[in-house]
Each structure stands twice: as C-alpha cells, then as structure tokens.
PDB file of C-alpha atoms in Angstrom:
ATOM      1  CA  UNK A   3       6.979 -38.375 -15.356  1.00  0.00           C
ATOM      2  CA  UNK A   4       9.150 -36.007 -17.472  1.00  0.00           C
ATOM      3  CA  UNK A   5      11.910 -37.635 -19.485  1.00  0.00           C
ATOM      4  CA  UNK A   6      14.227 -36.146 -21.904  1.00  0.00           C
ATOM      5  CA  UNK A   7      16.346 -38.312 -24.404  1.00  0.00           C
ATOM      6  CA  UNK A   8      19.210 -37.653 -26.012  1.00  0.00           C
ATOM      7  CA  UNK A   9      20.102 -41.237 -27.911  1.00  0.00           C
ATOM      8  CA  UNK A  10      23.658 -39.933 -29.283  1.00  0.00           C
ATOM      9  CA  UNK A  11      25.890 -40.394 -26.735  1.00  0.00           C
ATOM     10  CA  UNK A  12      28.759 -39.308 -29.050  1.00  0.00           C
ATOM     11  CA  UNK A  13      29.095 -37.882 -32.318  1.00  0.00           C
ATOM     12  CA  UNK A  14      32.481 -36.935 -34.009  1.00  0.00           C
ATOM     13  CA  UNK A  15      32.376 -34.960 -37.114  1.00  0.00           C
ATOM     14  CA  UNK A  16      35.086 -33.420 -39.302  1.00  0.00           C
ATOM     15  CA  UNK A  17      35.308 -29.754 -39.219  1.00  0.00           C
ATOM     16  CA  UNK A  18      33.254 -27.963 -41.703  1.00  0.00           C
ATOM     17  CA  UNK A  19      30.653 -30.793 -41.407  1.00  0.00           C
ATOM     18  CA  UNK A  20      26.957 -30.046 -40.041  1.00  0.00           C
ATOM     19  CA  UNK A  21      25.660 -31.537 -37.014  1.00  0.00           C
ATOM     20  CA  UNK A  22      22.270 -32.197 -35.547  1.00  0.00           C
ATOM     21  CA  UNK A  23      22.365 -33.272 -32.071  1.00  0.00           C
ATOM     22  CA  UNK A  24      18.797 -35.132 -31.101  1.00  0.00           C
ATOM     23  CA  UNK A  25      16.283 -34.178 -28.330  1.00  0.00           C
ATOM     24  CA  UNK A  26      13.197 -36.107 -27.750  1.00  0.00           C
ATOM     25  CA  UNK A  27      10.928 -35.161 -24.515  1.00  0.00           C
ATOM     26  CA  UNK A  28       7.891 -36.642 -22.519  1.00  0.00           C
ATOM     27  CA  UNK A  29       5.947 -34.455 -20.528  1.00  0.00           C
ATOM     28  CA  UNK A  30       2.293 -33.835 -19.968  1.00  0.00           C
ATOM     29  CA  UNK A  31       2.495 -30.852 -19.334  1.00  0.00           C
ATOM     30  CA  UNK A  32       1.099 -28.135 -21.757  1.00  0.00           C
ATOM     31  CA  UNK A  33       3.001 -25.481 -20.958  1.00  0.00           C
ATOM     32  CA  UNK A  34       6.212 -26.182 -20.674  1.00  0.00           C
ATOM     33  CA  UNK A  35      10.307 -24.949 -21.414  1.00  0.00           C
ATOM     34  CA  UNK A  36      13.098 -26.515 -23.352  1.00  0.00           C
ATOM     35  CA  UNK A  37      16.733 -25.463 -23.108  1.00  0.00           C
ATOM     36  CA  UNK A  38      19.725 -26.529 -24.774  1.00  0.00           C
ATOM     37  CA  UNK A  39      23.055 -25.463 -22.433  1.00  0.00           C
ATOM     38  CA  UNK A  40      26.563 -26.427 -23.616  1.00  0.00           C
ATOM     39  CA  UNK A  41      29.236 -28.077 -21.207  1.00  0.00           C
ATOM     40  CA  UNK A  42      32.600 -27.436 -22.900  1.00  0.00           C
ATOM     41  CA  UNK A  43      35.745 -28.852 -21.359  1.00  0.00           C
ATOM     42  CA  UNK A  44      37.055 -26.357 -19.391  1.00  0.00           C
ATOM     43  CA  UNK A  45      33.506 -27.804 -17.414  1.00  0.00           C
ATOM     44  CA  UNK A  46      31.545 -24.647 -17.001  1.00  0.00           C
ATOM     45  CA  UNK A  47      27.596 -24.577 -18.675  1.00  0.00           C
ATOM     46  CA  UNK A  48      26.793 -22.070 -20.884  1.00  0.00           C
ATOM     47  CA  UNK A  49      22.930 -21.635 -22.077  1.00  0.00           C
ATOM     48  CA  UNK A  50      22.416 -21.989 -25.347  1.00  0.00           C
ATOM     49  CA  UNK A  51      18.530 -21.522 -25.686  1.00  0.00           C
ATOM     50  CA  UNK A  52      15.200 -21.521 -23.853  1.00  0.00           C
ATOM     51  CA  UNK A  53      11.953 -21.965 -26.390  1.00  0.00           C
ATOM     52  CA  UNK A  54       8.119 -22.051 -24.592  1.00  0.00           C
ATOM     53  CA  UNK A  55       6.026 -24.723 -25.662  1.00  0.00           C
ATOM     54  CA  UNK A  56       3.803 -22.354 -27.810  1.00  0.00           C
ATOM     55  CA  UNK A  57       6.447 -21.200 -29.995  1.00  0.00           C
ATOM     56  CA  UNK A  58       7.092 -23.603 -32.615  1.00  0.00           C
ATOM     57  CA  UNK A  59       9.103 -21.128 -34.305  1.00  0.00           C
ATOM     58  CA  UNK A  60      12.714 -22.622 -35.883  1.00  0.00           C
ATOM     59  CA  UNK A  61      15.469 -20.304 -34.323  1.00  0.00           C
ATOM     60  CA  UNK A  62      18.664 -19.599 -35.893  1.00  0.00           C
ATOM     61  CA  UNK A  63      21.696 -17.561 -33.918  1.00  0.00           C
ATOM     62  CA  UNK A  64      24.758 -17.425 -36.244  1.00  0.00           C
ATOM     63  CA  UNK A  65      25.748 -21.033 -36.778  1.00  0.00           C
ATOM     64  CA  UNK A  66      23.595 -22.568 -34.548  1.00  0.00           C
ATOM     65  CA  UNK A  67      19.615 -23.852 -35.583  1.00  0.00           C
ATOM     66  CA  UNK A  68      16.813 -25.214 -33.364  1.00  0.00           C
ATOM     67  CA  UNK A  69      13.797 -27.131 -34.949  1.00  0.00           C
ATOM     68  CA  UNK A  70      10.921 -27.673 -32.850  1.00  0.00           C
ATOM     69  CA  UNK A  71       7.979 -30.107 -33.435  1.00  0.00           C
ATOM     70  CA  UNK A  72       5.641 -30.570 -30.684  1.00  0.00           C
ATOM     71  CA  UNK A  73       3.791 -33.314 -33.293  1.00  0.00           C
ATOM     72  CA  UNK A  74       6.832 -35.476 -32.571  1.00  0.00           C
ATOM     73  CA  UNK A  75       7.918 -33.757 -29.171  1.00  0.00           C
ATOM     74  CA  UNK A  76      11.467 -33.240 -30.779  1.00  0.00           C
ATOM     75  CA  UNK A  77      14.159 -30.260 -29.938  1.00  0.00           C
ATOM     76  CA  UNK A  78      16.778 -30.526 -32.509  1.00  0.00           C
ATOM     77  CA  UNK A  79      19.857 -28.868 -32.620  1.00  0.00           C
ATOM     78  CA  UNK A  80      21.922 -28.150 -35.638  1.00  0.00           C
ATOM     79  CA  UNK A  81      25.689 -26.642 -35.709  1.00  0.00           C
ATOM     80  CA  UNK A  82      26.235 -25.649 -39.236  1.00  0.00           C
ATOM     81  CA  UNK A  83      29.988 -25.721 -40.859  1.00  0.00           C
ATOM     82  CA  UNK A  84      31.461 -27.022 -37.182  1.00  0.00           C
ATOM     83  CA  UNK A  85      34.115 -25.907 -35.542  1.00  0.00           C
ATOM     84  CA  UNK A  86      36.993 -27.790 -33.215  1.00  0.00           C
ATOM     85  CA  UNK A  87      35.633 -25.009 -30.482  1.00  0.00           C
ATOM     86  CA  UNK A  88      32.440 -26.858 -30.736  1.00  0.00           C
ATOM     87  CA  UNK A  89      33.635 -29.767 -29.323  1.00  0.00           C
ATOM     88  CA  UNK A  90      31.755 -30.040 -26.395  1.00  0.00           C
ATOM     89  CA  UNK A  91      28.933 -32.286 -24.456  1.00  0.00           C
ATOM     90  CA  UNK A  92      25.871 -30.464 -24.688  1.00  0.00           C
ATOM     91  CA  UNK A  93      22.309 -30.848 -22.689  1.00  0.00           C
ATOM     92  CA  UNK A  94      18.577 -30.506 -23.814  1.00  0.00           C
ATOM     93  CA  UNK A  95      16.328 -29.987 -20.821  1.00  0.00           C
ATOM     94  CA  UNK A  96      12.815 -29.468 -20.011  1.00  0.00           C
ATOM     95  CA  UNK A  97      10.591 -27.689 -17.204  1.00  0.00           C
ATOM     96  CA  UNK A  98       9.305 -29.622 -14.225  1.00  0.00           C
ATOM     97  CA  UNK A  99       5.810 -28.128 -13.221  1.00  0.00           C
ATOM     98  CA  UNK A 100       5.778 -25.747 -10.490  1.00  0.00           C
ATOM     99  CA  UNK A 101       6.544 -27.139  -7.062  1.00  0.00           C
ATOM    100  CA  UNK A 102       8.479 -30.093  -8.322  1.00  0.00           C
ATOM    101  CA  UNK A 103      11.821 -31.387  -6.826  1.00  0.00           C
ATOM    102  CA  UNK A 104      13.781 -31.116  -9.713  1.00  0.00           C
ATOM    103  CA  UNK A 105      12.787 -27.619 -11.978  1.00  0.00           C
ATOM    104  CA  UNK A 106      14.180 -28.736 -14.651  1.00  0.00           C
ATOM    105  CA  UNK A 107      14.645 -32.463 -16.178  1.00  0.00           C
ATOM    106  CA  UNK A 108      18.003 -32.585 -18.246  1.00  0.00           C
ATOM    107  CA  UNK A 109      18.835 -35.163 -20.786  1.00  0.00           C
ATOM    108  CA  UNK A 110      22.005 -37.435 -20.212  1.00  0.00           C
ATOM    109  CA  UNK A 111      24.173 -35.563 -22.925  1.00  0.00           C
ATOM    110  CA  UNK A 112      25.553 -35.889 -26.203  1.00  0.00           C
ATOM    111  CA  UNK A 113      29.567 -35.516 -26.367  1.00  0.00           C
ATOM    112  CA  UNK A 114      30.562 -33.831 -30.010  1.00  0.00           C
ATOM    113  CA  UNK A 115      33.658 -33.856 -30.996  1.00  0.00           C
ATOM    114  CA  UNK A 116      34.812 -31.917 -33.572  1.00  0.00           C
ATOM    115  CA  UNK A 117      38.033 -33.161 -35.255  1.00  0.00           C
ATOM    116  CA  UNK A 118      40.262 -30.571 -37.240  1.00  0.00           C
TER     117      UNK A 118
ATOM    118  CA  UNK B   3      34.858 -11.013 -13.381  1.00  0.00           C
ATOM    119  CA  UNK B   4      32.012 -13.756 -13.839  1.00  0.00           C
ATOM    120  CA  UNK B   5      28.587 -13.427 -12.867  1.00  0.00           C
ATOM    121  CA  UNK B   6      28.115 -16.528 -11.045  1.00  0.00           C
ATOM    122  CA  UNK B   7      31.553 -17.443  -8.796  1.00  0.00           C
ATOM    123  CA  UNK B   8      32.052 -21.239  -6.761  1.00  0.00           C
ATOM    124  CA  UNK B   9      34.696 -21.256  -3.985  1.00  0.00           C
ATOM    125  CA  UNK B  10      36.641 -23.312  -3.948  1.00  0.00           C
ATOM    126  CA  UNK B  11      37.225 -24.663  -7.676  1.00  0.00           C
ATOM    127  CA  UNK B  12      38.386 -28.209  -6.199  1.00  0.00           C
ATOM    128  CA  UNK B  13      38.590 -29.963  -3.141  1.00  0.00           C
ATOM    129  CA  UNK B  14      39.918 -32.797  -1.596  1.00  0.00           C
ATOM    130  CA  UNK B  15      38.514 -34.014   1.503  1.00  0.00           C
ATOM    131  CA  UNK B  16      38.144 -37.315   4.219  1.00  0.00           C
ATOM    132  CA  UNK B  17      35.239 -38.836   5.309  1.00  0.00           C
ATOM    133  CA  UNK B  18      33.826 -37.660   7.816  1.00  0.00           C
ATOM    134  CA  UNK B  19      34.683 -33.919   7.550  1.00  0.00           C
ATOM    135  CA  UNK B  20      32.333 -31.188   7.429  1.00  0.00           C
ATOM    136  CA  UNK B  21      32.918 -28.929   3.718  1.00  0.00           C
ATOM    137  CA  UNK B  22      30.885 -25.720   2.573  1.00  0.00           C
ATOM    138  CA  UNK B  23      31.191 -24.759  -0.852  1.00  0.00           C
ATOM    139  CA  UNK B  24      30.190 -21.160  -1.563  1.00  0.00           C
ATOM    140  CA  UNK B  25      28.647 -19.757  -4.366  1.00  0.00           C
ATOM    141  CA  UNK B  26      28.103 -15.856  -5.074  1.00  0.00           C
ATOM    142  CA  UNK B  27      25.973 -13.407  -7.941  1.00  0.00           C
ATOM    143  CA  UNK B  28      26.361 -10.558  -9.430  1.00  0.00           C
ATOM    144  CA  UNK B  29      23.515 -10.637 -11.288  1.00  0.00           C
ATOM    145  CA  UNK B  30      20.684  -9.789  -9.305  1.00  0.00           C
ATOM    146  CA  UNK B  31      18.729 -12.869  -9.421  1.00  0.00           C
ATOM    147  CA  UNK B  32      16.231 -14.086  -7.163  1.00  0.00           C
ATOM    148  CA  UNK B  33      16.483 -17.896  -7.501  1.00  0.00           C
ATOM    149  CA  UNK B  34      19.591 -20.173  -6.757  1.00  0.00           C
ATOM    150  CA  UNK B  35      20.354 -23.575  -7.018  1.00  0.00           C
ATOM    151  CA  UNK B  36      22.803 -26.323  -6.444  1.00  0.00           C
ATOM    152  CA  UNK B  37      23.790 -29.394  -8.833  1.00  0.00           C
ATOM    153  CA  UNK B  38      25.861 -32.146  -8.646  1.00  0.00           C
ATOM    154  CA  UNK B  39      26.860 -33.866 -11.949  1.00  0.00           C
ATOM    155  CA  UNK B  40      28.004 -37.216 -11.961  1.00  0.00           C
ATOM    156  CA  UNK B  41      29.160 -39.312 -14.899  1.00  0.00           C
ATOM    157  CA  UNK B  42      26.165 -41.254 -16.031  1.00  0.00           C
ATOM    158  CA  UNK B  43      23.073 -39.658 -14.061  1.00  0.00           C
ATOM    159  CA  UNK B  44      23.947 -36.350 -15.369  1.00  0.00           C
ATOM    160  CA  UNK B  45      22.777 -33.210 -13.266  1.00  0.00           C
ATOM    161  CA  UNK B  46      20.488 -33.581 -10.078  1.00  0.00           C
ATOM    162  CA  UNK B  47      19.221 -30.896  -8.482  1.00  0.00           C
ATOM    163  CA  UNK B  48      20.054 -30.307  -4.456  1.00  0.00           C
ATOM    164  CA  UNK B  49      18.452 -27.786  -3.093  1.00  0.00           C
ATOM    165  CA  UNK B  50      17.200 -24.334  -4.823  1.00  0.00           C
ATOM    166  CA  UNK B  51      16.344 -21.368  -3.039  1.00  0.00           C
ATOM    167  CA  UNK B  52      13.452 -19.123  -4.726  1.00  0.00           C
ATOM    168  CA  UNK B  53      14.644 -15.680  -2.549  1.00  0.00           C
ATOM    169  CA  UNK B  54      16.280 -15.108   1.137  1.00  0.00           C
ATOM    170  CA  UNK B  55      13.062 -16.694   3.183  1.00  0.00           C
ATOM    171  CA  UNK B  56      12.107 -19.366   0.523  1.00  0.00           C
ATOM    172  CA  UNK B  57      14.517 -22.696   0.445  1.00  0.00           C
ATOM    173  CA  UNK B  58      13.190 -26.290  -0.786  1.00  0.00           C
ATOM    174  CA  UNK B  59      14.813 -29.470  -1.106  1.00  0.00           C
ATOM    175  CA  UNK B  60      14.979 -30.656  -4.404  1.00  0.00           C
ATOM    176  CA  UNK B  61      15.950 -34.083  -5.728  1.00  0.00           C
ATOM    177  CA  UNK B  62      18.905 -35.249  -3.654  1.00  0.00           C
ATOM    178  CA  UNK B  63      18.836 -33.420  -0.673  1.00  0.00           C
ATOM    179  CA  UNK B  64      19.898 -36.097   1.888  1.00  0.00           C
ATOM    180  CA  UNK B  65      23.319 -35.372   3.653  1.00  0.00           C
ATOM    181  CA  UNK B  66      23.091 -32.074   2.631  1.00  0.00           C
ATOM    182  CA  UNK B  67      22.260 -28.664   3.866  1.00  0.00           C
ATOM    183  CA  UNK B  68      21.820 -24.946   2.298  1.00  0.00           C
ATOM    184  CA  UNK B  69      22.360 -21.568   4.213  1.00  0.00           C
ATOM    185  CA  UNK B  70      20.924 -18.779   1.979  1.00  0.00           C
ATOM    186  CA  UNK B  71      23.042 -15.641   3.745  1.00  0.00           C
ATOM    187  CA  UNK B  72      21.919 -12.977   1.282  1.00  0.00           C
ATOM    188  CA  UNK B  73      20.170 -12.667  -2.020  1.00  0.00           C
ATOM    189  CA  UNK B  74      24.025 -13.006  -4.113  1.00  0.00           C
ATOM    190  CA  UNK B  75      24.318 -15.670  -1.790  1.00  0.00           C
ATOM    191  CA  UNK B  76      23.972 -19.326  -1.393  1.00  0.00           C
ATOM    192  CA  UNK B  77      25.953 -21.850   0.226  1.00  0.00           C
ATOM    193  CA  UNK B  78      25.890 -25.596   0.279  1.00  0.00           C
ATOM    194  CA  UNK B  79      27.450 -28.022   3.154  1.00  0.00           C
ATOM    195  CA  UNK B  80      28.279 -31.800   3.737  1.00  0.00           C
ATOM    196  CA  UNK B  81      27.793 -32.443   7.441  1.00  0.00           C
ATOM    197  CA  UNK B  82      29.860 -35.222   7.116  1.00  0.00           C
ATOM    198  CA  UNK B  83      31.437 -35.857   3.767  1.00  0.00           C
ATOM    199  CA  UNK B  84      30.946 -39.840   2.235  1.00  0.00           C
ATOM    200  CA  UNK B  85      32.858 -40.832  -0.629  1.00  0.00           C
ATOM    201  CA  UNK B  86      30.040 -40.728  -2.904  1.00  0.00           C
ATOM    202  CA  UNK B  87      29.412 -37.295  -2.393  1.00  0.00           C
ATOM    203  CA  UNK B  88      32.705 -37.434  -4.800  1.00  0.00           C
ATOM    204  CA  UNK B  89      31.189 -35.347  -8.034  1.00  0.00           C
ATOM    205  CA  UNK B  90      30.892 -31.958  -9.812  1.00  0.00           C
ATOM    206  CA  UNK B  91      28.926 -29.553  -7.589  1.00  0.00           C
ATOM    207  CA  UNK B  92      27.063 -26.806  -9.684  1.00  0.00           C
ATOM    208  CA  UNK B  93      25.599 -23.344  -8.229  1.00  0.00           C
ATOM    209  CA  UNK B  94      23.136 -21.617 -10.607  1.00  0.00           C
ATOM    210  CA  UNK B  95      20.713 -18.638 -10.589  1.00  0.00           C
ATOM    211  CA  UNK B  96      17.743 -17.208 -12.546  1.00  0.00           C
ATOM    212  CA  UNK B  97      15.345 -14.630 -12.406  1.00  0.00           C
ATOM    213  CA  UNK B  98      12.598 -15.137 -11.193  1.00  0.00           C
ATOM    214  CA  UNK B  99       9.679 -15.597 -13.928  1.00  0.00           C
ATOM    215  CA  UNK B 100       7.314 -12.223 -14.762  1.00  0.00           C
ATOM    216  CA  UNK B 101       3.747 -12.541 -15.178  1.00  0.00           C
ATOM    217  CA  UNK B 102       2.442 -15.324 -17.299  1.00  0.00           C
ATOM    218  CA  UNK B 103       6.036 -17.145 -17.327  1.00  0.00           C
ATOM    219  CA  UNK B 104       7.220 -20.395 -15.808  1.00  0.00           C
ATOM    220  CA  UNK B 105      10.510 -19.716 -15.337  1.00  0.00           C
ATOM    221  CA  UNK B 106      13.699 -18.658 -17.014  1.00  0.00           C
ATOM    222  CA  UNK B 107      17.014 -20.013 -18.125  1.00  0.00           C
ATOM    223  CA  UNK B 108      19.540 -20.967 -15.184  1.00  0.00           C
ATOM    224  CA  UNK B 109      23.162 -19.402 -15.608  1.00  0.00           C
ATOM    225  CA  UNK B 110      25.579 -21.555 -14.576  1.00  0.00           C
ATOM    226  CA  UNK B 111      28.563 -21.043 -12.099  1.00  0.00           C
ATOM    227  CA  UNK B 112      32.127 -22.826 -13.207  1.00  0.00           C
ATOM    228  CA  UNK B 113      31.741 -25.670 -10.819  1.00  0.00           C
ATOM    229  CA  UNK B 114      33.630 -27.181  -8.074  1.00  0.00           C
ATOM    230  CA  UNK B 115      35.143 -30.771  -8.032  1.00  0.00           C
ATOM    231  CA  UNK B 116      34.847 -32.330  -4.953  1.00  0.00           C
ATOM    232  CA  UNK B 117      36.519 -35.414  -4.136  1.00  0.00           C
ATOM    233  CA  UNK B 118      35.708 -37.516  -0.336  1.00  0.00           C
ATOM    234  CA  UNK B 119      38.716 -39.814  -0.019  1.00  0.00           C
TER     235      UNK B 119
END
C-alpha cells in the first residue's frame, strides 16, 4: 500500500532561519507523482510542486528547494531565509495507480511556524 | 474572482438534515473531487468525478452522494447529516492528464466547514 510520512509534526523556526520539512514515501509503483501543497491559515491549499518519478532533478523556485532521492524514496523541502508568511502546515503527497479509491495518498502534515 | 469557489464557506447543521455543498470552476478542467480533512487523518478523498458521465466513489463514500450538473460543476450531499460528518469539506479539480501522463496537480477550492450538531 502507498504511505507517505511526514515525522515532523511541528517545527518552529526564527525568521531568517532555513527549514527542511521531511517527506519519506512507499509505493511500488514505478511511475509515480509527488506533490508538496501548502495549507496556510486562512485554510485554503495552495500547490506548491508536482515532480514525476523519473526526474530526479533538485528544483528551486525563489526561496523554496526540493531534493529528490528515489535511492532513499525522500521528497525534501527546504524554505530558505523563512518568513512569518510561511507559517503554515504543509502536505507531501503521492499518486495512487490508476483506478484507485484515493488518487492521491497525502502525508499527515507538518505545521511550521515561523516566529518573527 | 477564484478559480475554484465552495458555497457555502460554513455551515451549521442538525442531525438528520439533508445539506449540499456546491462547488464551481472556472478553469476548464475535466476532473473534480471532494475532500474532507479532519484533524488527525488528514485529507480523504469522497468521491471524484473524471468528466460529466464518469463519477467513482473514492475512499469514504458512505453517507454521501455527488451530482455532477455540468463540467464547472460538482456538488456533494449528506442525505442525512451525523455528527461525524463534522469536518473541512474540500472541492478540487485538475486537468485531465495528456498522453504519457498520470495525472496532474489538483487546485484546491477554499473549503467549507461543516459542523452536524
């Protein structure tokens, strides 16, 4: 069955400090889809990211990194120099196969807060 | 105006009572979906809807319906509303995948909170 940890259920940082919030999956799957989405408190989601299982590419947009490593099935995310704005739980997810109940697996959620 | 609108934003309701929440698109996809996030077991998927003709239950579909009415539009009801249908009820779309693609990224409508008393 998929499975997607997150193991930090909260992080606080000071702003200015870099962050790497933790994603480890389970799939067996090889082709597969990892997102990261953002859940700020206002409540809505926001995506973030989608990276295919054959791009192990690192992605940087602005102050945000991803590192992926299939060799340790790991989806980091990194928020360089932090901001309060940042504060935020945010979600690493992966693709169900086709057909299944669920589409996409989401981890439980790491709640950053970032103090000023 | 957002691409991805929930009516209402929050409701409070009894048991027993039959509730729709709505959910509406302006951008063009294909595929819709309904969450419901609780504290804990994070987001669960409902029911999703790959076009008009095309609806499938997805994790948690008991005491719950969909009515696709149009492609912008997808609605979710509670025949008869339970107190743990209490949560944070998501709509989301995508497009649907192109040729040698699984699927895309979900966008996200701003939720609704529904609370069964």
């Amino acid at each position: 069955a998929q499975k997607v940890t997150q193991a930090q259920t909260e992080i606080s940082v000071v702003e200015k400090e870099d962050v790497t919030l933790d994603c480890v999956y389970e799939t067996r799957d090889t082709t597969y889809y990892l997102f990261w989405y953002k859940q700020p408190p206002s409540g809505e989601l926001v995506f973030l990211i989608r990276r295919n299982s054959f791009d192990e590419q690192n992605e940087i947009s602005g102050r945000y990194s991803w590192n992926f490593q299939k060799s340790t099935s790991s989806f980091n995310f990194t928020i360089t120099a932090s901001q309060v704005v940042d504060s935020a739980v945010y979600f690493c997810a992966l693709s169900e196969p086709p057909g299944s109940a669920r589409q996409l697996t989401f981890g439980s959620g790491t709640q950053l807060t970032v103090l000023p | 105006d957002a691409d991805v609108t929930q009516t209402p934003r929050n409701r409070i309701t009894k048991t027993g009572k039959r509730i729709m929440l709505e959910c509406s698109q302006t951008k063009g996809h294909d595929r819709m979906y309904w969450y419901r996030q609780d504290p804990g077991l994070g987001l669960r998927l409902i029911y999703y809807s790959f076009d008009v003709k095309d609806i499938n239950k997805g994790e948690i579909s008991d005491g719950y319906s969909v009515s696709r009415q149009a492609q912008a539009k997808f609605s979710l009801s509670l025949e008869s509303a339970i107190p743990n249908q209490t949560a944070l009820y998501f709509c989301a779309t995508s497009d649907s995948p192109s040729l040698g693609e699984l699927l895309y990224e979900q966008y996200f409508g701003p939720g609704t909170r529904l609370t069964v008393t």
